[in-house]
Structure formats: structure tokens, C-alpha cells
Amino acid sequence: MRGFMTRPVVAGAAVIFLMVAAIFYFSGGDEASREAGQEAGMAGATAAGPAETAGSAAGPAEQTSEEAFRRPNEVVIPVTEDADFDPTIPRHGSSLFGELKYGPDFDHFDYVNPDAPKGGAVRYGVFGSFDSLNPFIVKGQAAAGSSTYIYDTLMTASMDEPASEYGLLAESVRHPKDYSSVTYRLRARATWHDGEPVTPEDVVWTFETLKKSHPFYNAYYANVVKAEKTAEHEVTFTFNQTGNRELPQIVGQLPVLPKHYWTGKNAKGETRNFAETTLEPPLGSGPYRVGKVSPGRSITFERVPDYWAADLPVNAGTNNFDKIVFEYFRDTTVALEALKGDRVDFRIENSAKNWATEYDVPPVRRGDLKREEIRTMNPAGMQAFAFNTRRNKFKDARVREAFNWAFDFEWMNKNLFYDSYTRTDSYFANSELAAHGLPQGRELAILKEFEDKLPPEIFTEAYENPKTDGSGNNRANLRKAAALLKDAGWTIKDGKLTSEQGEVMTVEFLLDQPTFERVVAPFQQSLKRLGIEATIRTVDTPQYKNRTDNYDFDIIVDTFGQSLSPGNEQREFWGCAAAEKTGSRNTAGICDPVVEKLIDKIIYAESRAELIAASRALDRVLLFGHYVVPQWYSPNTRLAYWARMKHPEEMPPYSSGFPTIWWADKGAAPAAPERGEAE
């Protein structure tokens, strides 16, 4: 996914924007969602891992009092190929397959309010804790926002184009026609907060350091073999292959760090160590700097009044709040009450139950606390129970498939979720990249290349999740599950599912928030009827991160956010190299030669049509591999926020834009409380 720059580390309460979420779900847009989700986990909405759902939607009877945002509803990209485009000529932006929407002389993005007032503060609730301000290493739990607000990137994405970037630190970009390298020319006026200029040496040092410090960056930039200064304000990245159209794009997403700061000394005279956690506010170049820090409790980012890029067109109408405050909560109920009590300003509500039952309160009735639903154009991605296939008991795909047959989504949706969700049946759900029906056309041709290595049903059966009538009586599905387990060598002995080698099937669902226990409990009971002893273990955020980073789990709830232009990040999700690296996104441990080849086809796609076909082929192979038990999604996202928070009338199609394009109405005062309500 273009723009997915850090590994989500908390599973327990999620929104994929994938967005958020998504996370991310697109870069350059939803900073609060992206950062809170991927680094800390939102209170009631984290991109890192699901609470109740990846998306949000109210049930049929749940009507909001506000008009929905005006935005598109279809997740199909209109692409205009530019046959005359010459990539060797420097230009102000880049796009994967189509023309740039905005020309070199544009004043601002269409979706912003260029006259948005500056000032005020926004408070945002996140779940968990933090002990570091260095988000670029595996070690520690980084604070929400610590990789977003204080650092600028070479390029920044627009929120109304699926795969376009415009210069931020870089004023121009160019690359040869064979995509063997990319060159960025830095803006001469770009400076760090201490007044020092941003240099090519900073860019080179950042690239080399991040690849060494985190498995995500090492995988994401695996084909970028060198960064070097090639002129006074110029840096060139060299690739180890040609034809990879995505590489120039993802290099533009590189957050640039100050070499002189990280190789210098701290206030105690000690040389800083990038590989270690730190609570020293780091030096940045972005629109905000770190303000007050209360480790594990809150962090405040303060707007930089003399921010060097404040007047750039890409920043017009953005970064409007003087302060962005992340308040940490360890209990999701407390987090929701904090919103109602005006201790936080904004919440992405991922619980259908909460949306239906918890917002009939005086501030909502008065109109002070608003509820809105938006429909996004982002893929929902995959939220699922993910198996750790490194463990022998999950090596057989038939065993994994049996778990899916034991999962009664229809009963759960009816009884727990107010019929709000759709069962996820694709790793690219809610997009044109999803595989449906039988393979055909170019997708079929791609799959035929690997026919002898794929299960035959890929070509003869459409993937469908098991279904029930929602009554809670899923005996037929459990019989199918038992048959699959028997075929795999597992039978009931003394009431326990036992392998031919005498191993008893026990599984632990590892969670980091108790809110998901009510979802796992019915699944646990179904598994018990198959002779599977399933337990639920809920741990705190640091322990959860440590165990998932080191793959010390049986089953977790994980999310795999996708963009509309998948690419190199697929290696981090499903690649063999990632499966062996500590802290990677390949939590399932997938290592399949066919998957490796299909990832390459996505990365090297030369047209939008080829990318779609390759993505569908990969989707189909992953689905028939039964690496996860798919959960659910909604194309809608629920937002609850205090009315003093304002957004543009025309919202961008690929992000809520919070808090980047929102602002505070400083003149808005809360209405008088209702009679009998406490002041």
C-alpha cells in the first residue's frame, strides 16, 4: 500500500482506512488516524488492530441527525494514461498511472478551506500507553503522532487522488524511463526547527538508518540499493531493478530525519543512539514540534509558528490547530465517556453497539456533540483472526479452513453488531482489486502460469465464506469442519481433538483489549464442540507488542490495510523474508513461492489493468490458502466530534482528513445544558 509507513502494533480496537485507516489506510491525509492506530491504538478506533470492526456503519434504525459528508461512493479509479509524459523532465509531482490532477501553479488542493482559521486545540483519545518518541525502531512503544507531525517527507499525497504525490521537501522529481533510479531536488529554503537547512546528507543518512533499524523499511525499500548526493540540493536513489513503477513513488514517502541531531549529543553530553528508545523531544522539520509529554498518559504537539513550508500550496488550509493532544486511556469505556464529558474532541466509533445505544445523551440531543457517517473510497482490506502458521498445528490448510467453518458470523452480526457489517471475502474488500466469481481474462492467464502449484478449486470454485441462518444452530457447518479436521489427521479422543501423533489441539486467542472478548467467546464455544480447547488471553500493550513481534501466539486479531495501488508493502505482508524477521507485518508467517511471484507482478505492473489483474490473482491465492478467518467490514466510518470542530463542506474521497484539514471554530460556545443536567 502506497503510504503505509509503520507497522501497526496494537490489536484491539480498530478502524482500517486503511483509513483509518486505516490506517494508512493513504499517506498525507489522516494523520491522527494513521498515527494513533499504527503506533498506539485509538480509543475506540485504532488502525492497528480491530476492536469490533475495521469500518463502521449504523444499522437501519440508526439515523444520524446530520447530513452525510458529500463524497463519492464507488471504489473504482478513473485512470487517464499520459502517453506523452517524459519522466526525465523534472516536475512538481508524480503519479503511478495517470495524469496529475493539479498543475505546477496550483494554489491549494480542492478539498481544503484555504481560509480556515488557525488556532485552538484538538484532543484525541488513544488506547494503550507509550514509552518512546522514536517510532522508527522496533523497540519500545512509540507515542501517537511521533512519526507524522514533526517530520516532513520528500513528497506528500493528495487526498482526492488515489496515487499522486506533490513536492514537499522536494521541489521536483525526475526518473529515467526505465525506472532504474529517481532524483529529487530539495527546496533550498527547507529547514529544521533549529534553523539548520535540510540537506541531501540528511536524506541519505535517513534512508540508510531506517533500513537498518526497522524490518518494515528494510522490506519496503528492498529494491532501493543506494542513496547519494548528486548535486548541491539533489539526492538520487538507485534501484537494483528496472520497470518497477512504484519505486519512485514510495521513495517520495520517506520521512527525512536530521543527521546532525541524531549523530550529536543530548543535553547530558551523551551521544544519541538511534537504536534506543528515548523521551527526549526530537528535532523535526514539520508543521508541529513536541510539546508537553507525560509518558504513558498524554503527548502534545505544538504548531510551529515559523514553519518553513506553511505557505506551500500543498499546505494551504492545513495544520490549523495550534495544539494536537493525544490523551491515553487503558479502558475503552472510559475513553467513550471522555468524549461525552468533553475531555476529548473527536472519536472514530467502531462499535455498532455503542453507536446504537451510547449516544442518546444531552450533548448529542443539543447538537453540541455531532455524529456523522462517511462512506470512503478506500479498500477495507482484511480484518481477521490470523493463524501463526509457523506452528505445526496450523501448517495444514484444511485445519485452518475448519476454523472458518466453525465461525458463525451471521449469528454474531445479528446479536452483537446490529446487522451493521458485511463479511469480508477479500484481502482488497470494497474495491475493484477484489477477486470475485471465477477467474477470467488476464487474472486467469496469470493464475494459469502457476496451475501445477495451486489447488485445483481455485479455477473451478468461487471463494465463499461459510454461511449460517443466524439462529446459532451451525451444526451443518461444524460437521464440515470436523470432516476437514479428520482429513488432516485430527480426530476426537476422550472429548479432545487429537492428531495422529497424539497432540491435543489447544489454541490461545491473544488480545490486547477486553472489548474483543465478547466477539471471541461465541467462536470459542463453537470450537469446543469440535473438541478444540480454546482460551482467551488479554494482555497489556507492551506485552502484546513483544509477543506479536516475536510471533509468540497461536491466533491474533489482525488487520491488513490496503490502498487502491498496492505494491512493495505486499512483501511485508506476505513475503518469505518478512515471515522470518522480528516485528514484520507478516504475522501469519506466509511463505509461498506463488505468492512471491504474484507480489512481483503487482510491483512491476505496467498499467492499471495489469495491476488489477495481478491483485485479484494474489487475493484469490491468499483466500484459498486459508491463512486467516475473515471477519467483517463496513464501507462507512462513524465519526463523533464536538461541534466546534469544523471540516470543509466538500470532503476528499480517500480520507476524513482529520485533523489535517479540520479547524476549530473559536467562536462556538457550548449550548446551555438541559434542565437537570449537570453543568
XYZ file of C-alpha atoms in Angstrom:
679
model
C 0.000 0.000 0.000
C 1.466 3.289 -1.001
C 1.955 5.251 2.157
C 1.790 2.550 4.807
C 4.902 3.554 6.664
C 4.821 1.915 10.097
C 3.725 -1.450 11.413
C 0.554 -1.453 13.463
C 1.394 -2.743 16.896
C -1.847 -2.842 18.823
C -4.726 -5.180 18.110
C -7.856 -4.498 19.959
C -9.879 -1.575 18.684
C -9.563 -0.809 15.070
C -10.547 1.094 12.073
C -8.899 0.315 8.753
C -8.751 3.183 6.421
C -6.929 1.561 5.696
C -8.144 4.649 6.628
C -8.004 4.728 9.032
C -7.349 3.523 8.431
C -6.538 2.945 8.372
C -4.602 3.038 8.593
C -2.594 4.071 6.402
C -5.080 3.475 5.003
C -3.349 6.717 2.291
C -0.449 8.816 3.433
C -0.589 12.550 3.673
C -4.134 12.617 4.861
C -5.454 11.126 8.026
C -2.584 11.709 10.381
C -4.402 11.216 13.644
C -5.989 8.042 12.466
C -2.833 6.715 10.935
C -0.536 7.520 13.821
C -2.846 6.700 16.657
C -3.694 3.435 15.038
C -0.313 2.294 13.922
C 1.736 3.385 16.863
C -0.567 3.415 19.844
C -4.095 2.383 19.030
C -7.073 4.692 19.154
C -9.519 4.677 21.968
C -12.449 3.192 20.183
C -10.759 3.363 16.834
C -7.334 2.101 16.029
C -5.853 1.283 12.726
C -3.540 -1.093 14.412
C -5.912 -3.815 15.200
C -9.597 -4.282 15.409
C -11.880 -3.706 18.302
C -15.231 -4.612 16.884
C -14.682 -3.709 13.292
C -12.393 -2.286 10.727
C -15.067 0.055 9.437
C -18.216 1.478 10.905
C -21.852 1.689 9.981
C -25.065 2.303 11.786
C -27.847 -0.204 11.460
C -31.042 0.501 9.504
C -32.726 2.076 12.517
C -29.738 4.162 13.473
C -30.243 7.509 11.787
C -27.888 10.395 12.367
C -29.218 13.916 12.690
C -26.577 15.456 10.460
C -26.264 15.303 6.726
C -23.679 12.834 5.484
C -20.495 14.175 4.009
C -20.758 14.739 0.311
C -18.282 12.372 -1.249
C -18.123 9.636 -3.916
C -19.256 6.095 -3.146
C -17.602 3.957 -5.799
C -14.195 2.422 -5.314
C -13.138 2.417 -8.956
C -10.251 4.553 -10.133
C -10.709 6.542 -13.340
C -7.254 6.447 -14.892
C -6.016 8.631 -17.705
C -2.745 7.336 -19.106
C -0.443 10.130 -20.254
C 1.289 8.790 -23.345
C 3.358 11.972 -23.753
C 4.709 12.002 -20.212
C 8.504 12.278 -20.117
C 9.708 11.262 -16.623
C 13.224 12.567 -17.285
C 11.957 16.153 -17.121
C 11.701 17.413 -13.506
C 8.164 18.124 -12.411
C 6.309 19.110 -9.262
C 4.624 15.777 -8.605
C 4.301 12.139 -9.576
C 1.502 9.689 -10.297
C 1.584 5.956 -10.812
C -0.606 5.531 -13.865
C -2.446 8.728 -14.612
C -2.002 12.423 -15.085
C -1.634 14.683 -12.083
C -4.833 16.480 -11.157
C -3.010 19.620 -10.019
C -0.669 21.578 -12.266
C 2.625 23.181 -11.232
C 0.954 26.503 -10.447
C -1.938 25.265 -8.302
C -2.828 27.352 -5.244
C -4.282 24.684 -2.969
C -5.951 21.294 -3.023
C -9.636 21.465 -3.920
C -10.792 19.788 -0.713
C -9.261 22.264 1.761
C -10.619 25.536 3.085
C -7.746 27.894 2.257
C -9.234 30.458 4.617
C -9.529 28.089 7.566
C -8.676 29.942 10.778
C -5.589 28.988 12.731
C -5.756 28.409 16.457
C -7.370 26.307 19.127
C -6.578 22.785 20.184
C -7.899 19.329 19.419
C -7.816 16.446 21.879
C -7.789 12.913 20.621
C -8.204 9.717 22.619
C -5.848 6.794 22.063
C -5.724 3.422 23.730
C -2.729 1.904 25.443
C 0.486 3.568 26.509
C 3.830 4.816 25.197
C 7.421 4.933 26.378
C 9.280 6.397 23.410
C 9.353 9.263 20.942
C 11.283 7.221 18.369
C 8.727 5.481 16.115
C 11.304 4.229 13.623
C 12.617 1.257 15.597
C 11.014 -1.988 16.754
C 11.984 -1.410 20.354
C 9.553 0.371 22.649
C 6.052 1.715 22.211
C 6.126 4.971 20.269
C 3.793 7.842 21.075
C 0.904 8.559 18.743
C 1.788 11.197 16.188
C 5.520 10.865 16.690
C 6.253 9.898 13.097
C 3.779 12.241 11.464
C 3.544 15.752 12.795
C 7.166 16.702 13.354
C 8.788 15.286 10.211
C 8.280 16.288 6.607
C 8.556 13.810 3.749
C 10.050 14.339 0.316
C 6.573 14.324 -1.227
C 3.046 14.474 0.152
C -0.065 12.720 -1.129
C -3.268 14.432 -2.161
C -6.470 13.150 -0.578
C -8.543 13.292 -3.745
C -6.274 11.197 -5.975
C -5.558 7.512 -5.388
C -1.848 7.515 -6.188
C -0.453 11.009 -6.680
C 2.194 12.899 -4.734
C 3.345 16.503 -4.793
C 6.610 18.044 -3.659
C 7.080 18.946 -0.007
C 10.756 18.839 0.987
C 11.434 18.185 -2.694
C 10.554 20.852 -5.228
C 10.836 18.452 -8.176
C 11.247 14.797 -9.070
C 12.515 13.007 -12.171
C 13.499 9.486 -13.151
C 14.719 7.656 -16.269
C 12.173 5.921 -18.464
C 13.312 2.504 -17.304
C 12.608 3.385 -13.656
C 16.147 2.457 -12.609
C 16.501 5.428 -10.249
C 14.788 8.572 -9.045
C 16.198 12.028 -8.332
C 14.715 14.646 -6.020
C 15.730 18.279 -5.908
C 15.288 19.652 -2.399
C 13.866 23.088 -1.701
C 16.748 25.349 -0.722
C 14.628 27.020 1.958
C 13.685 23.785 3.767
C 14.928 23.978 7.345
C 14.849 22.087 10.619
C 13.255 23.660 13.653
C 16.695 24.767 14.838
C 17.213 26.765 11.629
C 19.679 24.371 10.023
C 18.953 23.541 6.357
C 17.575 20.171 5.275
C 20.319 18.668 3.121
C 20.893 15.719 0.798
C 23.137 14.340 3.554
C 20.080 14.200 5.848
C 18.145 12.272 3.233
C 20.944 9.776 2.619
C 21.521 9.232 6.340
C 17.793 8.746 6.951
C 17.450 6.176 4.201
C 20.431 4.136 5.348
C 19.443 4.334 9.016
C 15.787 3.394 8.609
C 16.630 0.345 6.507
C 18.887 -0.872 9.293
C 16.508 -0.004 12.118
C 13.132 -1.466 11.217
C 12.088 -4.540 9.196
C 9.303 -2.617 7.518
C 11.615 -0.079 5.909
C 14.072 -2.811 5.003
C 11.330 -4.664 3.143
C 9.566 -1.600 1.744
C 12.796 -0.259 0.245
C 14.356 -3.637 -0.513
C 14.934 -2.690 -4.157
C 16.419 0.699 -3.335
C 20.113 -0.102 -3.009
C 21.728 3.310 -2.780
C 21.048 6.937 -1.943
C 23.636 9.573 -2.801
C 24.048 13.297 -3.109
C 24.336 14.154 -6.815
C 24.221 17.969 -6.643
C 24.064 20.747 -4.061
C 20.334 20.266 -3.363
C 19.876 16.940 -5.120
C 19.696 13.328 -3.978
C 19.423 10.260 -6.197
C 18.145 6.808 -5.233
C 19.364 3.876 -7.307
C 17.310 0.700 -7.753
C 18.545 -2.849 -8.298
C 15.959 -3.466 -10.994
C 14.155 -1.689 -13.784
C 10.479 -1.453 -14.635
C 9.201 -1.077 -11.074
C 6.900 1.925 -11.495
C 6.198 2.134 -7.794
C 9.742 2.705 -6.556
C 9.940 6.425 -7.433
C 6.574 6.844 -5.727
C 7.368 5.125 -2.437
C 10.750 6.795 -2.101
C 8.845 10.077 -2.049
C 7.123 8.913 1.148
C 10.424 8.796 3.030
C 10.292 10.817 6.272
C 13.532 12.757 6.473
C 15.376 12.938 9.809
C 18.124 15.388 10.891
C 21.536 13.735 10.712
C 23.225 16.427 12.782
C 20.760 15.907 15.615
C 20.849 12.116 15.783
C 24.628 11.921 15.479
C 25.080 14.743 18.008
C 24.871 14.877 21.789
C 21.932 15.330 24.113
C 21.655 17.817 26.975
C 23.685 15.491 29.190
C 26.555 15.447 26.731
C 25.836 11.870 25.677
C 25.907 10.783 22.027
C 22.402 9.936 20.905
C 21.694 6.310 19.959
C 19.043 5.971 17.244
C 18.570 2.269 18.048
C 17.310 3.051 21.549
C 14.027 4.400 22.841
C 14.001 7.999 24.001
C 11.682 10.528 25.584
C 13.818 13.466 24.524
C 11.684 15.599 22.159
C 13.339 15.055 18.778
C 14.192 17.736 16.255
C 11.952 17.910 13.212
C 11.140 19.978 10.139
C 7.358 19.558 10.042
C 4.408 21.757 10.990
C 4.472 20.706 14.650
C 7.033 20.120 17.381
C 6.728 18.030 20.526
C 5.376 19.999 23.482
C 4.358 18.585 26.845
C 4.988 14.860 27.321
C 3.553 12.751 30.137
C 4.872 9.234 29.391
C 2.052 6.756 29.006
C -0.593 9.428 29.641
C -0.525 12.196 27.041
C 1.528 13.983 24.438
C 1.001 17.448 22.979
C 2.201 18.672 19.590
C 2.513 22.441 19.165
C 2.216 24.195 15.822
C 5.471 25.779 14.668
C 4.696 29.483 14.021
C 7.564 29.942 11.578
C 7.191 26.576 9.823
C 9.251 26.836 6.657
C 6.610 25.232 4.387
C 3.497 26.924 5.742
C 2.873 28.842 2.514
C 3.405 25.972 0.078
C 0.323 25.077 -1.996
C 0.318 21.538 -0.575
C -0.066 23.009 2.918
C -2.667 25.700 2.219
C -5.661 25.250 4.512
C -3.945 22.544 6.586
C -2.318 22.215 10.013
C -4.843 24.616 11.505
C -4.814 23.639 15.183
C -2.306 25.318 17.461
C -2.143 22.164 19.561
C -2.864 18.490 18.914
C -3.191 16.499 22.120
C -3.278 12.717 22.378
C -4.837 11.527 25.644
C -4.183 7.895 26.530
C -6.763 5.541 28.007
C -6.479 1.969 29.205
C -10.210 1.308 29.171
C -12.391 1.813 26.105
C -15.482 2.603 28.173
C -13.619 5.373 29.947
C -12.459 6.662 26.566
C -16.038 6.890 25.304
C -17.146 8.667 28.443
C -14.256 11.089 27.990
C -15.760 12.114 24.654
C -19.199 12.613 26.185
C -17.663 14.574 29.029
C -15.788 16.902 26.650
C -12.349 15.623 27.642
C -11.633 14.664 24.024
C -12.961 16.261 20.855
C -13.084 13.539 18.221
C -13.686 9.799 18.054
C -13.990 7.209 15.334
C -16.681 4.895 16.667
C -16.024 1.297 15.675
C -18.685 -0.345 17.786
C -22.153 -0.797 16.343
C -23.443 -1.386 19.845
C -22.009 1.902 21.057
C -23.305 3.739 18.013
C -26.808 2.390 18.599
C -27.002 2.684 22.384
C -24.406 5.077 23.809
C -25.080 8.381 22.058
C -28.545 9.243 23.297
C -27.092 11.863 25.625
C -27.838 15.568 26.151
C -24.834 16.922 24.191
C -25.946 14.923 21.133
C -29.570 15.995 21.505
C -28.478 19.616 21.800
C -26.275 19.349 18.718
C -23.082 20.090 20.641
C -21.749 16.581 20.048
C -22.229 15.613 16.430
C -22.433 12.193 14.822
C -21.671 11.687 11.144
C -21.245 8.724 8.859
C -18.995 8.895 5.848
C -18.560 6.417 3.043
C -14.983 6.061 1.917
C -13.466 5.040 -1.380
C -10.675 3.142 0.335
C -10.413 -0.634 0.258
C -11.483 -2.204 3.539
C -8.540 -4.585 3.448
C -8.626 -7.712 5.586
C -9.530 -7.841 9.252
C -9.337 -11.377 10.515
C -8.356 -13.999 13.026
C -4.807 -14.659 11.831
C -3.152 -18.033 12.389
C 0.517 -18.286 13.256
C 1.372 -20.832 10.566
C 4.880 -21.147 11.971
C 3.288 -23.530 14.466
C 2.895 -27.128 13.336
C -0.776 -27.410 14.262
C -1.625 -24.720 11.707
C 0.564 -25.970 8.861
C -2.292 -27.811 7.129
C -4.675 -25.528 5.227
C -7.544 -27.913 5.969
C -7.149 -27.254 9.684
C -7.247 -23.522 9.099
C -10.278 -23.814 6.844
C -12.068 -25.841 9.521
C -11.845 -22.888 11.888
C -13.665 -20.767 9.307
C -16.484 -23.287 9.148
C -16.809 -23.050 12.929
C -17.143 -19.260 12.843
C -20.796 -18.138 12.857
C -20.633 -14.601 11.510
C -24.354 -14.350 10.764
C -25.330 -15.025 14.390
C -22.703 -12.587 15.607
C -23.752 -9.837 13.203
C -27.370 -10.222 14.259
C -26.825 -10.467 18.005
C -23.734 -8.382 18.633
C -23.409 -5.925 15.757
C -26.985 -4.822 14.967
C -26.659 -6.264 11.429
C -24.230 -3.480 10.628
C -21.467 -5.349 8.859
C -20.621 -7.266 5.731
C -18.483 -10.388 5.904
C -15.039 -9.788 4.453
C -14.401 -12.043 1.467
C -11.288 -10.422 0.042
C -7.943 -9.014 1.101
C -8.930 -5.995 -1.018
C -12.561 -5.810 0.087
C -14.657 -2.854 -1.055
C -12.509 -2.220 -4.138
C -12.053 -3.182 -7.769
C -8.962 -5.153 -6.734
C -11.030 -7.866 -5.038
C -11.365 -11.281 -6.685
C -14.950 -12.355 -7.284
C -16.574 -15.273 -9.057
C -14.311 -17.477 -11.145
C -11.026 -16.142 -12.510
C -11.196 -14.877 -16.049
C -9.328 -12.759 -18.546
C -5.903 -11.556 -17.550
C -6.310 -12.779 -13.964
C -6.939 -16.309 -15.240
C -3.919 -16.113 -17.523
C -1.722 -15.114 -14.581
C -3.014 -17.959 -12.420
C -2.525 -20.459 -15.237
C 1.214 -19.770 -15.069
C 1.214 -21.486 -11.659
C -1.539 -24.043 -12.198
C 0.581 -27.018 -11.105
C 1.343 -25.313 -7.779
C -2.181 -24.178 -6.924
C -5.176 -26.074 -5.543
C -7.453 -27.013 -8.469
C -10.518 -25.456 -6.847
C -9.046 -22.005 -7.483
C -10.025 -22.481 -11.126
C -13.373 -24.207 -10.562
C -14.874 -22.620 -7.445
C -15.545 -19.055 -6.404
C -14.287 -18.304 -2.907
C -17.136 -18.018 -0.430
C -17.095 -17.898 3.341
C -19.313 -20.447 5.097
C -22.771 -19.122 5.932
C -25.402 -19.887 8.552
C -29.016 -18.821 9.074
C -28.023 -16.719 12.080
C -30.056 -18.821 14.518
C -26.999 -20.044 16.400
C -27.508 -23.602 15.153
C -24.491 -24.174 12.938
C -24.386 -27.969 13.150
C -24.039 -28.453 9.406
C -21.003 -26.185 9.297
C -19.459 -27.909 12.309
C -19.868 -31.265 10.563
C -17.996 -29.849 7.579
C -15.294 -28.555 9.927
C -14.987 -31.951 11.606
C -14.620 -33.633 8.230
C -11.804 -31.275 7.242
C -10.038 -31.900 10.536
C -10.395 -35.653 10.094
C -8.925 -35.452 6.587
C -5.999 -33.577 8.116
C -5.439 -36.333 10.673
C -7.267 -34.872 13.680
C -9.948 -36.904 15.478
C -11.802 -36.759 18.785
C -10.246 -38.849 21.588
C -11.659 -38.607 25.098
C -13.531 -35.490 24.048
C -10.424 -33.728 22.765
C -9.311 -33.129 19.195
C -6.103 -35.110 18.826
C -3.617 -35.543 15.996
C -2.266 -38.845 14.736
C 0.881 -38.087 16.729
C -1.130 -37.629 19.926
C -1.016 -33.828 20.087
C -4.148 -32.281 21.605
C -5.441 -29.240 19.728
C -5.328 -26.255 22.059
C -5.366 -22.652 20.861
C -4.959 -19.318 22.569
C -6.574 -16.150 21.220
C -4.175 -13.362 22.146
C -5.854 -9.974 22.608
C -4.742 -6.640 23.978
C -8.168 -5.248 24.862
C -11.051 -6.900 26.719
C -13.624 -5.364 24.358
C -12.963 -8.092 21.809
C -13.522 -10.921 24.288
C -17.278 -10.833 23.613
C -16.510 -11.495 19.949
C -14.154 -14.397 20.594
C -16.358 -16.075 23.221
C -19.032 -17.440 20.797
C -16.276 -18.651 18.463
C -14.626 -20.323 21.439
C -17.825 -22.240 22.178
C -18.124 -23.472 18.592
C -14.541 -24.709 18.669
C -15.245 -26.528 21.925
C -17.901 -28.574 20.117
C -15.134 -29.729 17.779
C -13.002 -30.848 20.710
C -10.727 -27.812 20.478
C -9.714 -26.284 23.786
C -9.619 -22.544 23.087
C -8.606 -19.948 25.645
C -8.661 -16.158 25.595
C -5.689 -14.235 26.931
C -5.831 -10.454 27.165
C -2.545 -8.713 27.918
C -1.352 -5.133 28.164
C 0.014 -3.251 25.169
C 3.769 -3.741 25.786
C 3.346 -7.477 26.358
C 1.126 -7.791 23.314
C 3.640 -5.991 21.139
C 6.501 -8.118 22.446
C 4.637 -11.362 21.822
C 3.425 -10.434 18.352
C 6.802 -9.004 17.316
C 8.357 -12.350 18.263
C 5.445 -14.434 16.888
C 4.685 -15.907 20.294
C 0.997 -16.571 19.694
C -1.481 -19.026 18.203
C -4.188 -16.697 16.879
C -4.490 -12.918 16.972
C -6.919 -10.418 15.550
C -5.009 -8.566 12.860
C -5.718 -6.068 10.124
C -4.014 -5.805 6.761
C -4.862 -2.402 5.376
C -4.719 -1.869 1.634
C -4.664 1.094 -0.679
C -6.042 1.319 -4.199
C -2.491 0.988 -5.522
C -0.874 -1.989 -3.769
C 2.835 -2.542 -4.249
C 6.019 -3.164 -2.306
C 4.278 -3.395 1.065
C 2.798 -6.721 -0.042
C 6.240 -8.219 0.569
C 5.992 -7.110 4.177
C 2.501 -8.621 4.485
C 3.016 -11.961 2.739
C 6.681 -12.333 1.733
C 9.035 -15.112 2.871
C 11.732 -12.707 4.026
C 9.267 -10.816 6.224
C 7.998 -14.064 7.752
C 11.426 -14.616 9.297
C 12.018 -11.080 10.588
C 11.135 -9.957 14.070
C 8.373 -7.369 14.121
C 7.244 -7.711 10.493
C 3.668 -7.383 9.271
C 3.668 -11.000 8.075
C 2.165 -12.163 11.343
C 0.656 -15.235 9.686
C 4.089 -16.463 8.596
C 3.095 -16.894 4.940
C 5.874 -18.183 2.698
C 4.693 -19.431 -0.694
C 6.672 -19.244 -3.970
C 3.492 -18.489 -5.911
C 2.631 -15.623 -3.594
C 6.163 -14.274 -4.062
C 5.731 -14.294 -7.852
C 2.320 -12.645 -7.668
C 3.676 -9.887 -5.453
C 6.302 -9.213 -8.119
C 3.600 -8.995 -10.754
C 1.828 -6.348 -8.683
C 5.018 -4.393 -8.153
C 6.024 -4.500 -11.818
C 2.569 -3.870 -13.283
C 2.902 -1.527 -16.253
C -0.736 -0.487 -16.400
C -3.716 -0.110 -14.136
C -5.387 -3.102 -15.818
C -2.353 -5.288 -15.136
C -2.243 -4.156 -11.513
C -5.906 -5.042 -11.025
C -5.466 -8.492 -12.572
C -2.368 -9.280 -10.516
C -4.023 -8.047 -7.307
C -7.052 -10.243 -7.925
C -4.815 -13.227 -8.568
C -2.934 -12.652 -5.315
C -6.198 -12.140 -3.473
C -7.551 -15.449 -4.745
C -4.415 -17.409 -3.849
C -4.349 -15.971 -0.332
C -8.043 -16.722 0.184
C -7.672 -20.340 -0.874
C -4.634 -20.625 1.377
C -6.968 -20.120 4.369
C -4.331 -18.216 6.329
C -6.994 -16.314 8.250
C -10.616 -16.500 9.302
C -12.047 -13.343 7.688
C -14.116 -11.078 9.881
C -16.159 -8.097 8.681
C -16.115 -4.549 7.403
C -18.285 -1.625 6.522
C -17.620 0.970 3.807
C -18.858 3.591 6.247
C -16.897 5.241 9.016
C -18.652 6.691 12.061
C -17.368 9.965 13.441
C -18.375 11.609 16.698
C -16.993 15.058 17.438
C -17.791 18.270 19.244
C -19.472 20.851 17.033
C -16.663 23.369 17.454
C -14.573 21.071 15.254
C -15.175 22.048 11.620
C -14.332 20.422 8.303
C -14.585 21.557 4.655
C -18.002 21.254 3.070
C -16.621 19.106 0.262
C -14.719 16.229 1.828
C -11.938 14.355 -0.011
C -12.840 10.855 -1.196
C -9.868 8.992 0.274
C -9.619 10.354 3.806
C -11.512 12.038 6.588
C -8.592 14.445 6.630
C -8.660 14.655 10.402
C -7.036 16.666 11.841
C -5.032 17.972 8.878
C -7.805 19.848 7.063
C -10.105 20.431 10.066
C -10.117 23.548 12.230
C -11.552 24.900 15.454
C -14.420 27.374 15.443
C -13.106 29.611 18.185
C -16.386 31.498 18.351
C -18.513 28.418 19.025
C -19.637 28.122 22.639
C -21.446 25.076 24.088
C -25.197 25.420 24.363
C -26.766 25.677 27.806
C -27.275 22.265 29.418
C -30.741 20.785 29.616
C -32.708 21.167 32.836
C -31.464 18.647 35.351
C -28.166 18.112 33.557
C -25.014 18.903 35.488
C -23.038 21.871 34.255
